[in-house]
mmCIF file with all atom_site columns, C-alpha atoms in Angstrom:
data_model
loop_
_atom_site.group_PDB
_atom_site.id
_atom_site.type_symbol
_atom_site.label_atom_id
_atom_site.label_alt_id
_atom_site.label_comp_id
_atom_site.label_asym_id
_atom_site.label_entity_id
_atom_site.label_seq_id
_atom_site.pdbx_PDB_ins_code
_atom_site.Cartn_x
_atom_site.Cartn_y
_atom_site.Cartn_z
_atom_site.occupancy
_atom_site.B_iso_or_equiv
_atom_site.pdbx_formal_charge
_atom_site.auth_seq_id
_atom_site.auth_comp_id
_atom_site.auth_asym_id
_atom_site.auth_atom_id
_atom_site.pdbx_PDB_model_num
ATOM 1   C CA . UNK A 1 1   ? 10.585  12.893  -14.242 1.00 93.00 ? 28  UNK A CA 1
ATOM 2   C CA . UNK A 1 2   ? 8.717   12.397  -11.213 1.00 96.00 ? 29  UNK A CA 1
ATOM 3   C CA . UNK A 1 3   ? 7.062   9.246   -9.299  1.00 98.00 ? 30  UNK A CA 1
ATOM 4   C CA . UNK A 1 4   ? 5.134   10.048  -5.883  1.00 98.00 ? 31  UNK A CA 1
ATOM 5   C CA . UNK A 1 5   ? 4.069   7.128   -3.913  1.00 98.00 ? 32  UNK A CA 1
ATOM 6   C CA . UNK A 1 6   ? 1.504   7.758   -1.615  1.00 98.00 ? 33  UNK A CA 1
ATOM 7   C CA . UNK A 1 7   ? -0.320  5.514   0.920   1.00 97.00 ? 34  UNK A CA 1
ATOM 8   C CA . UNK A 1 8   ? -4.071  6.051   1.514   1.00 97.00 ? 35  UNK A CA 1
ATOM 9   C CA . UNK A 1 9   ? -5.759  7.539   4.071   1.00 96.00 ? 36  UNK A CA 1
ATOM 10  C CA . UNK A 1 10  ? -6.749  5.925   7.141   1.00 94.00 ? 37  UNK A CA 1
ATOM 11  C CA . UNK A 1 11  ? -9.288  3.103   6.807   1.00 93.00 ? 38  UNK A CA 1
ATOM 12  C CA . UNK A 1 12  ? -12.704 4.002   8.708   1.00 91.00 ? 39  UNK A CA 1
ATOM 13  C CA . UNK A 1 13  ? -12.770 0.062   10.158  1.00 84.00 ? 40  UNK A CA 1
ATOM 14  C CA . UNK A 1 14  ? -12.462 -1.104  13.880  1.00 68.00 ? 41  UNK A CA 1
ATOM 15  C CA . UNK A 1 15  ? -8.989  -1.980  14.673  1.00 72.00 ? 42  UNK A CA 1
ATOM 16  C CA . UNK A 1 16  ? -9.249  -1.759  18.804  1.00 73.00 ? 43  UNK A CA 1
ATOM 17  C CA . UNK A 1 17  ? -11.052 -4.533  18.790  1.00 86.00 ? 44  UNK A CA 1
ATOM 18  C CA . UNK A 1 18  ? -9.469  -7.558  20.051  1.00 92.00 ? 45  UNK A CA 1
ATOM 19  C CA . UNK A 1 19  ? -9.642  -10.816 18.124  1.00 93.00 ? 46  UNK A CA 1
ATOM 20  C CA . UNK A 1 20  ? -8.444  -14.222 17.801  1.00 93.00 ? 47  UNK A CA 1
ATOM 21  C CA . UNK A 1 21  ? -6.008  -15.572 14.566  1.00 91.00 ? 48  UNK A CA 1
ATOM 22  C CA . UNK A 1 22  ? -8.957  -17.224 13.231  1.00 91.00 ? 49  UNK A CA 1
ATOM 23  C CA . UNK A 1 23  ? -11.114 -14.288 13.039  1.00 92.00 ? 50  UNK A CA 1
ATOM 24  C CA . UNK A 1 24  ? -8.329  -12.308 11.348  1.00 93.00 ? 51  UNK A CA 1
ATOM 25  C CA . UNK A 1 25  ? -9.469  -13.182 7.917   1.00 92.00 ? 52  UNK A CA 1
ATOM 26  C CA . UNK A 1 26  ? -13.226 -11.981 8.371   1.00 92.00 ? 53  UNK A CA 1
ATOM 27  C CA . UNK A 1 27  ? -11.129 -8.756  9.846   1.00 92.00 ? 54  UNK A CA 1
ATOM 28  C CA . UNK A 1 28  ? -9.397  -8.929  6.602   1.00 92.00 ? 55  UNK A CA 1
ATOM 29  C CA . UNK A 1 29  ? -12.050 -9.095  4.045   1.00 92.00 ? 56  UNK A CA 1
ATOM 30  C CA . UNK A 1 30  ? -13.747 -6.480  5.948   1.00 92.00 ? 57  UNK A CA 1
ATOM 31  C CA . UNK A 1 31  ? -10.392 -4.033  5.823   1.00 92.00 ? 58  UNK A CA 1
ATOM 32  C CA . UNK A 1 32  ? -10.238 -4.793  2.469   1.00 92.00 ? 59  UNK A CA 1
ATOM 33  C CA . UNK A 1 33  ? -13.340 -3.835  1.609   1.00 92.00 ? 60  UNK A CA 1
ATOM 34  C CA . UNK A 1 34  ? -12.833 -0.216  3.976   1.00 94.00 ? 61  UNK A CA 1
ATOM 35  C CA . UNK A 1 35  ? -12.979 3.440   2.567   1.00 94.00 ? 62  UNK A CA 1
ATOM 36  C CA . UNK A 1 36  ? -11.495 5.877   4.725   1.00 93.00 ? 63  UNK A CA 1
ATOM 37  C CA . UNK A 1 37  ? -14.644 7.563   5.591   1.00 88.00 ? 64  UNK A CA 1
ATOM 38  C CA . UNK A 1 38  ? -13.690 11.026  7.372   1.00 90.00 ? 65  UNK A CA 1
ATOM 39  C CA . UNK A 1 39  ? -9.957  10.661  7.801   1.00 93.00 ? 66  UNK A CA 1
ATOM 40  C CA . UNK A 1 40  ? -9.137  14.284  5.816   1.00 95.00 ? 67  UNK A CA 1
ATOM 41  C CA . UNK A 1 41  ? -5.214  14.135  4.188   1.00 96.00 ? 68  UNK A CA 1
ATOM 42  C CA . UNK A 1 42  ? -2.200  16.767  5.642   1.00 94.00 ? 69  UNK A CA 1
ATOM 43  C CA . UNK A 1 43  ? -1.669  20.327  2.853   1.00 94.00 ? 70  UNK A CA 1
ATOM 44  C CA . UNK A 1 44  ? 1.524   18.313  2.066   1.00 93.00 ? 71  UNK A CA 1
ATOM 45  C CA . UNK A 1 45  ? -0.344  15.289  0.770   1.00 95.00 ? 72  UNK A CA 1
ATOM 46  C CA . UNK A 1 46  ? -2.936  17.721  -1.436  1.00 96.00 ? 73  UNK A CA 1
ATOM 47  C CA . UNK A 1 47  ? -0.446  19.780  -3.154  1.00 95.00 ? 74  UNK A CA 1
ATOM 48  C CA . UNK A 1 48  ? 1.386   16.267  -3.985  1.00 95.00 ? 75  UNK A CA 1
ATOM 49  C CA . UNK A 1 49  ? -1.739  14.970  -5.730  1.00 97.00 ? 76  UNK A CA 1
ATOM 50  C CA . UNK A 1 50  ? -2.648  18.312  -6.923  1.00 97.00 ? 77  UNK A CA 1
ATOM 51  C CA . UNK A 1 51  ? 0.479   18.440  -9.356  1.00 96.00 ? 78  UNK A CA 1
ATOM 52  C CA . UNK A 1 52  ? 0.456   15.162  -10.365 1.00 97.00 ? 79  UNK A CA 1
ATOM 53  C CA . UNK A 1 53  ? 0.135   14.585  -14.139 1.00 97.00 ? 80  UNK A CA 1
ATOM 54  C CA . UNK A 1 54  ? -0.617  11.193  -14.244 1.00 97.00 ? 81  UNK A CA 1
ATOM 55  C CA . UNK A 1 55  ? -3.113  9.691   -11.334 1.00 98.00 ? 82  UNK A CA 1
ATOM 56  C CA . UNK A 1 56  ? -2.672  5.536   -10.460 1.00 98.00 ? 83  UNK A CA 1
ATOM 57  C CA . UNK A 1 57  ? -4.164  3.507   -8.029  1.00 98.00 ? 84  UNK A CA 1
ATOM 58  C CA . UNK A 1 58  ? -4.563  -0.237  -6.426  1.00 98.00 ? 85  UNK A CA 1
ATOM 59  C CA . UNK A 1 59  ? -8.285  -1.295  -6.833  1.00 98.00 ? 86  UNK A CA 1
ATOM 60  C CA . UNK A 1 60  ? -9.018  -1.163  -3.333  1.00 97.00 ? 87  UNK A CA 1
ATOM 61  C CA . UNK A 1 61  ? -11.828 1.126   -1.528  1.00 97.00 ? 88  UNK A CA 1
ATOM 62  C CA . UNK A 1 62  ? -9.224  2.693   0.708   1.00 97.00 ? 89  UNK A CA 1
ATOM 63  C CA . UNK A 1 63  ? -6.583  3.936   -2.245  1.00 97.00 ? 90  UNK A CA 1
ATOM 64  C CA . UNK A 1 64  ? -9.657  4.865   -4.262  1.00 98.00 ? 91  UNK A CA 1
ATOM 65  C CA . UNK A 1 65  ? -11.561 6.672   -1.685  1.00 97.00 ? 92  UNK A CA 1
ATOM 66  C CA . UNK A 1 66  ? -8.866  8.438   -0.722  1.00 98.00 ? 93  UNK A CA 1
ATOM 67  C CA . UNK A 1 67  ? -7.650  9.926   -3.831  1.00 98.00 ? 94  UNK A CA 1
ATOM 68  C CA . UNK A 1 68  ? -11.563 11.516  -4.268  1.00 97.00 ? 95  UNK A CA 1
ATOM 69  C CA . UNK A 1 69  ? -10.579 12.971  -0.854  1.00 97.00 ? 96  UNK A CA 1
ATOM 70  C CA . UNK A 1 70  ? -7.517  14.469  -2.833  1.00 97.00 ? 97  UNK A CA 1
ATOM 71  C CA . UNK A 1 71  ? -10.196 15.798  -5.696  1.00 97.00 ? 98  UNK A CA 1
ATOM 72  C CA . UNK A 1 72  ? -8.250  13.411  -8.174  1.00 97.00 ? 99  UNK A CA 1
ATOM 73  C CA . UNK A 1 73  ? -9.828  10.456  -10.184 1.00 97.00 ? 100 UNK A CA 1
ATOM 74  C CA . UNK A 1 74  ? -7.066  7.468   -11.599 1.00 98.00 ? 101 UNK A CA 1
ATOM 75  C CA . UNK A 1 75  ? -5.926  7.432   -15.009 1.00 98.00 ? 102 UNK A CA 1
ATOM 76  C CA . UNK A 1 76  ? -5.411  3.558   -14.353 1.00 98.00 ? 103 UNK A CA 1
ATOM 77  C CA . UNK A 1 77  ? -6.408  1.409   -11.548 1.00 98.00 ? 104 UNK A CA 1
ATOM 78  C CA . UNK A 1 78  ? -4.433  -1.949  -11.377 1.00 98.00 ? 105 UNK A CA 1
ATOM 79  C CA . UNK A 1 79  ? -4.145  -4.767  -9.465  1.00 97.00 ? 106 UNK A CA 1
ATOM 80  C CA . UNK A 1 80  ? -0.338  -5.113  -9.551  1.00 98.00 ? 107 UNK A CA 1
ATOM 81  C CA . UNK A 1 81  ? -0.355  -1.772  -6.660  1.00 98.00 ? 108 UNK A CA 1
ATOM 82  C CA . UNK A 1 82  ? -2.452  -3.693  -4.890  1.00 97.00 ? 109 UNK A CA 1
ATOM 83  C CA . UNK A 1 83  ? -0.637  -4.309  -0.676  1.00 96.00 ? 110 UNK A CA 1
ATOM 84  C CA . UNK A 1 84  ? 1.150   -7.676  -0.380  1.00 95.00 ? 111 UNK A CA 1
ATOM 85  C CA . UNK A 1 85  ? -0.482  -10.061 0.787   1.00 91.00 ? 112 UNK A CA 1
ATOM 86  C CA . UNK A 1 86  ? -0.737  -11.486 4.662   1.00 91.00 ? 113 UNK A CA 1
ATOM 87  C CA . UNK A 1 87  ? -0.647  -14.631 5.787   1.00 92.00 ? 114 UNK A CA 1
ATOM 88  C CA . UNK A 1 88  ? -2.952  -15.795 8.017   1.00 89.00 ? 115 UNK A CA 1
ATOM 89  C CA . UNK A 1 89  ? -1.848  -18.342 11.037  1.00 88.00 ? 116 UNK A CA 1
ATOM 90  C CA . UNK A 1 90  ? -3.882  -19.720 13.048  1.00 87.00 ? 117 UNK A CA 1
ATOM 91  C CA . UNK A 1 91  ? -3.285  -19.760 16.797  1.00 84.00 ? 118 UNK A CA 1
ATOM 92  C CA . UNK A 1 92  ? -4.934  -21.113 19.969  1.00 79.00 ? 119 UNK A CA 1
ATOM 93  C CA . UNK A 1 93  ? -6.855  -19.011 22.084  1.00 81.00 ? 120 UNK A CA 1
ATOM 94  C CA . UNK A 1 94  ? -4.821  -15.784 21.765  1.00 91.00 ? 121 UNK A CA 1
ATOM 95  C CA . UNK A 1 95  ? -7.103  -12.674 21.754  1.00 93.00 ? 122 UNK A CA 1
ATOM 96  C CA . UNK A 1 96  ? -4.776  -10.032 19.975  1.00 94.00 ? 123 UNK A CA 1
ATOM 97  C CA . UNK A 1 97  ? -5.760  -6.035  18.459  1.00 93.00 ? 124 UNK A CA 1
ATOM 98  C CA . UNK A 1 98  ? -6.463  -6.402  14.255  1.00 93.00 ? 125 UNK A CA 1
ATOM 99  C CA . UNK A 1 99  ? -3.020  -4.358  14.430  1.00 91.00 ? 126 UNK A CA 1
ATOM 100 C CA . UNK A 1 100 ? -0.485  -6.603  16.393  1.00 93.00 ? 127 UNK A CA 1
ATOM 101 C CA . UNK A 1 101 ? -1.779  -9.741  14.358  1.00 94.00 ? 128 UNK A CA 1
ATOM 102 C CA . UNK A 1 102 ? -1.120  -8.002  10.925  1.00 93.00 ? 129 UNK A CA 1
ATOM 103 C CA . UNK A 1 103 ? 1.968   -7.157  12.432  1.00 94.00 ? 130 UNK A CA 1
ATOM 104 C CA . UNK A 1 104 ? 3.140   -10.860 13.507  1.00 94.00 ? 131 UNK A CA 1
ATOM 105 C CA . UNK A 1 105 ? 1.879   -12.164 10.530  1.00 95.00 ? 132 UNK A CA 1
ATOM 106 C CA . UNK A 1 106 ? 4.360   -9.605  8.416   1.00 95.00 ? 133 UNK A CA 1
ATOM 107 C CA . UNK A 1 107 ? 7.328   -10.680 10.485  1.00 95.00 ? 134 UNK A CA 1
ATOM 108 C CA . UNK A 1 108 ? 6.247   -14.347 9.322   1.00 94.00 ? 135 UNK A CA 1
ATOM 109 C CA . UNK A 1 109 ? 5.506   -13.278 6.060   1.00 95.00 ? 136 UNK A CA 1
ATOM 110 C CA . UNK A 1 110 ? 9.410   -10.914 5.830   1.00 94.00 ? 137 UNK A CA 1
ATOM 111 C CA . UNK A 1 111 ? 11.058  -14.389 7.105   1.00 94.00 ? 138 UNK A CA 1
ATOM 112 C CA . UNK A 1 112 ? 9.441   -16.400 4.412   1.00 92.00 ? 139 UNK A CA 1
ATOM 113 C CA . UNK A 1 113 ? 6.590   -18.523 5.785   1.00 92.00 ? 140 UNK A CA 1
ATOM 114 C CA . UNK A 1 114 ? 3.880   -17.315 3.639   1.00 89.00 ? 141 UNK A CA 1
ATOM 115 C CA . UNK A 1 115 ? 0.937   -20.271 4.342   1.00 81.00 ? 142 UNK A CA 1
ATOM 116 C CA . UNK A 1 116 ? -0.893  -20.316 0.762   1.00 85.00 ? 143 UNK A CA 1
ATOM 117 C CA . UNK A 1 117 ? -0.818  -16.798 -0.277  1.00 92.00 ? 144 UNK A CA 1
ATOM 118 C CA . UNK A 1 118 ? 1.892   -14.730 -2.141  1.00 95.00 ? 145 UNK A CA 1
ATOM 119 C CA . UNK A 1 119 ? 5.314   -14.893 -1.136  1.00 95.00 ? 146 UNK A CA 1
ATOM 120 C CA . UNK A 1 120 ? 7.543   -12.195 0.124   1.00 96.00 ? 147 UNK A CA 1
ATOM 121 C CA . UNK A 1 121 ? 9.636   -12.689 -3.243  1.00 95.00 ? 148 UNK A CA 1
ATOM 122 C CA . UNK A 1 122 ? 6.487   -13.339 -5.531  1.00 96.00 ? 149 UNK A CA 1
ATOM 123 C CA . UNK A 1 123 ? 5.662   -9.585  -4.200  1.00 97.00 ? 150 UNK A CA 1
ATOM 124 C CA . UNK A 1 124 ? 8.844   -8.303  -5.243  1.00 97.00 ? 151 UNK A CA 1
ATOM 125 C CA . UNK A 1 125 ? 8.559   -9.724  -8.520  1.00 98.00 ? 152 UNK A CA 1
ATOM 126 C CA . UNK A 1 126 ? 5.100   -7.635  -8.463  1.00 98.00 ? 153 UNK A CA 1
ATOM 127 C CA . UNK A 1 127 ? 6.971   -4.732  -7.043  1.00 98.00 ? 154 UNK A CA 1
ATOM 128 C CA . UNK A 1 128 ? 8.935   -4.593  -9.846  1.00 98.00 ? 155 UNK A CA 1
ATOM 129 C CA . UNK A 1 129 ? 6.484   -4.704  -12.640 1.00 98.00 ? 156 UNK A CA 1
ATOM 130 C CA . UNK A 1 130 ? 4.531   -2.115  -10.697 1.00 98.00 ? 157 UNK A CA 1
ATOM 131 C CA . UNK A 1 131 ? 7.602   -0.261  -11.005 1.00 98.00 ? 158 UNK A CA 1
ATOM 132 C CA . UNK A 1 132 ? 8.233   -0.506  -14.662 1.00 98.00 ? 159 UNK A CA 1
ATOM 133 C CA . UNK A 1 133 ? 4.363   0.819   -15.560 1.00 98.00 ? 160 UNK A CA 1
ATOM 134 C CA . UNK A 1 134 ? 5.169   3.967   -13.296 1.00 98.00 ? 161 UNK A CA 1
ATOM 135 C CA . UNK A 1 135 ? 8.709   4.325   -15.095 1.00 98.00 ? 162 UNK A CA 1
ATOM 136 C CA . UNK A 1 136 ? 6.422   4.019   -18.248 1.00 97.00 ? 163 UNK A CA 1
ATOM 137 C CA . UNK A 1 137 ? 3.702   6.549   -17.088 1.00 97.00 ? 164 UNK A CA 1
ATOM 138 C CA . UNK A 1 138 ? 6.647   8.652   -15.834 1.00 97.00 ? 165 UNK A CA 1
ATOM 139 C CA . UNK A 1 139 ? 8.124   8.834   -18.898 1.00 96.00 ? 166 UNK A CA 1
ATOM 140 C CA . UNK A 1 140 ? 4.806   9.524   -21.433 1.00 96.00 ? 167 UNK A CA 1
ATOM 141 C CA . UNK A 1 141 ? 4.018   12.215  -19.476 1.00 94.00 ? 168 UNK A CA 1
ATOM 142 C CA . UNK A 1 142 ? 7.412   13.989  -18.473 1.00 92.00 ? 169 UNK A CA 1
ATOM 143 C CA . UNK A 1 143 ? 5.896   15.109  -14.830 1.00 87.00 ? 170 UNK A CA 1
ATOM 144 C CA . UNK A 1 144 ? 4.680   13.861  -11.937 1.00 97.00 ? 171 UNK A CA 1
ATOM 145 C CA . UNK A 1 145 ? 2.937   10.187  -11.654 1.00 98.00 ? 172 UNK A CA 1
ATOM 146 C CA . UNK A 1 146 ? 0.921   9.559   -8.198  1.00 98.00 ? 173 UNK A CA 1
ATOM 147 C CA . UNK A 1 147 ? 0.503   5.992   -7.175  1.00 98.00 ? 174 UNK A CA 1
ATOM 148 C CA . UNK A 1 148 ? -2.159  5.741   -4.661  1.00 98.00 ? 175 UNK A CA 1
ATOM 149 C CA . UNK A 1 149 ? -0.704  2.471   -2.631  1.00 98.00 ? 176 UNK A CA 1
ATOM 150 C CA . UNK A 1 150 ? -0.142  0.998   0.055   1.00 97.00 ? 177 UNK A CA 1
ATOM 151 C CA . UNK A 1 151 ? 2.424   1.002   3.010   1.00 94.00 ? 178 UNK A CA 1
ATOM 152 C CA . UNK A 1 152 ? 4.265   -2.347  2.101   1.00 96.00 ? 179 UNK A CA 1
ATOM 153 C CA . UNK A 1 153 ? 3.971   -2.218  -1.578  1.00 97.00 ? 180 UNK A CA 1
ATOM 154 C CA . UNK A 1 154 ? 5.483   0.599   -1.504  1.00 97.00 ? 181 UNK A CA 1
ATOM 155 C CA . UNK A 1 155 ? 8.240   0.227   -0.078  1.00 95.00 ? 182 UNK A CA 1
ATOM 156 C CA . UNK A 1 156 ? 9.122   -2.606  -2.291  1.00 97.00 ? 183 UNK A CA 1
ATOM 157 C CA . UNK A 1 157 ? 8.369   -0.265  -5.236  1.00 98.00 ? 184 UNK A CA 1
ATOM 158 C CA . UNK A 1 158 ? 10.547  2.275   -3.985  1.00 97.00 ? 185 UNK A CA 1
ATOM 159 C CA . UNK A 1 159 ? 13.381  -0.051  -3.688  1.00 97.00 ? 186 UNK A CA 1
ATOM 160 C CA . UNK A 1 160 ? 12.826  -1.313  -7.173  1.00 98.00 ? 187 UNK A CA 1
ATOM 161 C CA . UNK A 1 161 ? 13.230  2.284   -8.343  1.00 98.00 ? 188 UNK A CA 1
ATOM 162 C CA . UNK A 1 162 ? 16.552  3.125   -6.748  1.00 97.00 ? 189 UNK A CA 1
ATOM 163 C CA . UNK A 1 163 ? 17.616  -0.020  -7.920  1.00 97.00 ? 190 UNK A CA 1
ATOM 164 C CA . UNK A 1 164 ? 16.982  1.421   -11.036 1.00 96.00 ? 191 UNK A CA 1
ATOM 165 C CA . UNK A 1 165 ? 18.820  4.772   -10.338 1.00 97.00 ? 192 UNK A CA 1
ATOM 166 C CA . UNK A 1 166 ? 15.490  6.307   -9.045  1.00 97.00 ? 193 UNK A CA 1
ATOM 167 C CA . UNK A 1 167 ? 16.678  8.957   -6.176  1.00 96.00 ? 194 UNK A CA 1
ATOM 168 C CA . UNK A 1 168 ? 14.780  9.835   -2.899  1.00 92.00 ? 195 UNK A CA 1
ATOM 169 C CA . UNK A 1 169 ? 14.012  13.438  -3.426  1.00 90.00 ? 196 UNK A CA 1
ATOM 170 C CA . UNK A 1 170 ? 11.654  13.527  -0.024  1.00 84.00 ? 197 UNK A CA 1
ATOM 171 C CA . UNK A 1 171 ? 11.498  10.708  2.111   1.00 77.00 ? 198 UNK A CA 1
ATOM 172 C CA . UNK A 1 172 ? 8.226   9.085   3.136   1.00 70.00 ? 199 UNK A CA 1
ATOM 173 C CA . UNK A 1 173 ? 6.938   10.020  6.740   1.00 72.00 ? 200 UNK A CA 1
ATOM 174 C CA . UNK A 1 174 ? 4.905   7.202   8.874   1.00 78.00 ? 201 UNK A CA 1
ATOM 175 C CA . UNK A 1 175 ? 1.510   5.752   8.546   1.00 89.00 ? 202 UNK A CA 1
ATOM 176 C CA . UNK A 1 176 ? -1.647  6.967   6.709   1.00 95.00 ? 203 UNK A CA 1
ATOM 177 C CA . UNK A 1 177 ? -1.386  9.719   3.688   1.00 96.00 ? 204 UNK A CA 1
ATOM 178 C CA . UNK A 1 178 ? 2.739   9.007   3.475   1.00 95.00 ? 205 UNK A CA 1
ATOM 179 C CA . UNK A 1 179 ? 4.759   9.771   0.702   1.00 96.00 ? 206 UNK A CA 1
ATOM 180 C CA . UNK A 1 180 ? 8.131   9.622   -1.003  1.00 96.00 ? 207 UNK A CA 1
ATOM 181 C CA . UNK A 1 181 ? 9.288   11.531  -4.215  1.00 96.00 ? 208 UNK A CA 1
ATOM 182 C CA . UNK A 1 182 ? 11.239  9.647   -6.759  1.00 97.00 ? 209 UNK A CA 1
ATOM 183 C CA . UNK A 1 183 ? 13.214  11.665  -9.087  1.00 96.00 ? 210 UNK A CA 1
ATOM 184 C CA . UNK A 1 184 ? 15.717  10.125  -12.051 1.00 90.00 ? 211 UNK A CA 1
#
């Protein structure tokens, strides 16, 4: 048994811009709402997808645009894959990059101020049922399950796996089109 999770492609949204805290959450909605327009996936991350028995995504443009990059449609598209939330602080007068925002807020977020939005252990608790449907898929179909996810959602996944005797078979790289094999 097999579970692959991948993170999407690269969203086709500004992130150079600079902003201030409060206009993080229009930047939010609007990466939210983001396909990954031309950003094209490495071989490695095709022939992943291309063996994949079982095809699973988060709900959101970017995972779902990028698997029809890959050629590959989901089998089921749920909300539990979808990225942990970020809390959203405001902050006077700072003009920061999309980017090193998301990234302060995550630091927040990891040492457990989460301001009105799911907590860093509520998302583990998410992580883990996440976990248990691609265990489930994993096991129907005796071969490989892609999730199409997200870079912090994963991870938490992937730790919910090994903690479940799960082993790394290949290790995830960095940033866009990433992924791990699982293998029990």
């Amino acid at each position: 048994m097999e579970i692959i999770l991948m993170r999407h492609g690269k969203p086709a949204c500004a992130t150079s811009l600079k902003v201030t805290s409060r206009e993080m959450p229009q930047w939010v909605a609007q990466y939210h709402l983001s396909e990954t327009g031309n950003d094209m996936p490495p071989a490695s991350a095709r022939l992943l997808a291309s063996g994949a028995l079982q095809v699973i995504s988060s709900p959101l443009p970017r995972t779902l645009s990028s698997l029809r990059t890959l050629g590959r449609e989901p089998d089921l598209i749920d909300d539990v894959f979808r990225e942990a939330d970020l809390p959203l602080f405001p902050f006077p007068a700072l003009r920061l990059s999309p980017l090193h925002w998301a990234t302060l807020f995550r630091l927040l977020w990891l040492c457990g101020i989460s301001r009105n939005t799911e907590s860093f252990g509520m998302a583990k608790k998410r992580a883990a049922q996440a976990a248990g449907i691609l265990i489930k898929r994993a096991r129907e179909t005796n071969g490989p399950v892609l999730l199409m996810g997200h870079g912090v959602m994963n991870r938490l996944i992937a730790k919910e796996l090994m903690s479940q005797g799960w082993k790394v078979h290949s290790r995830p790289g960095q940033g866009y089109w990433n992924a791990a094999v699982y293998r029990l």
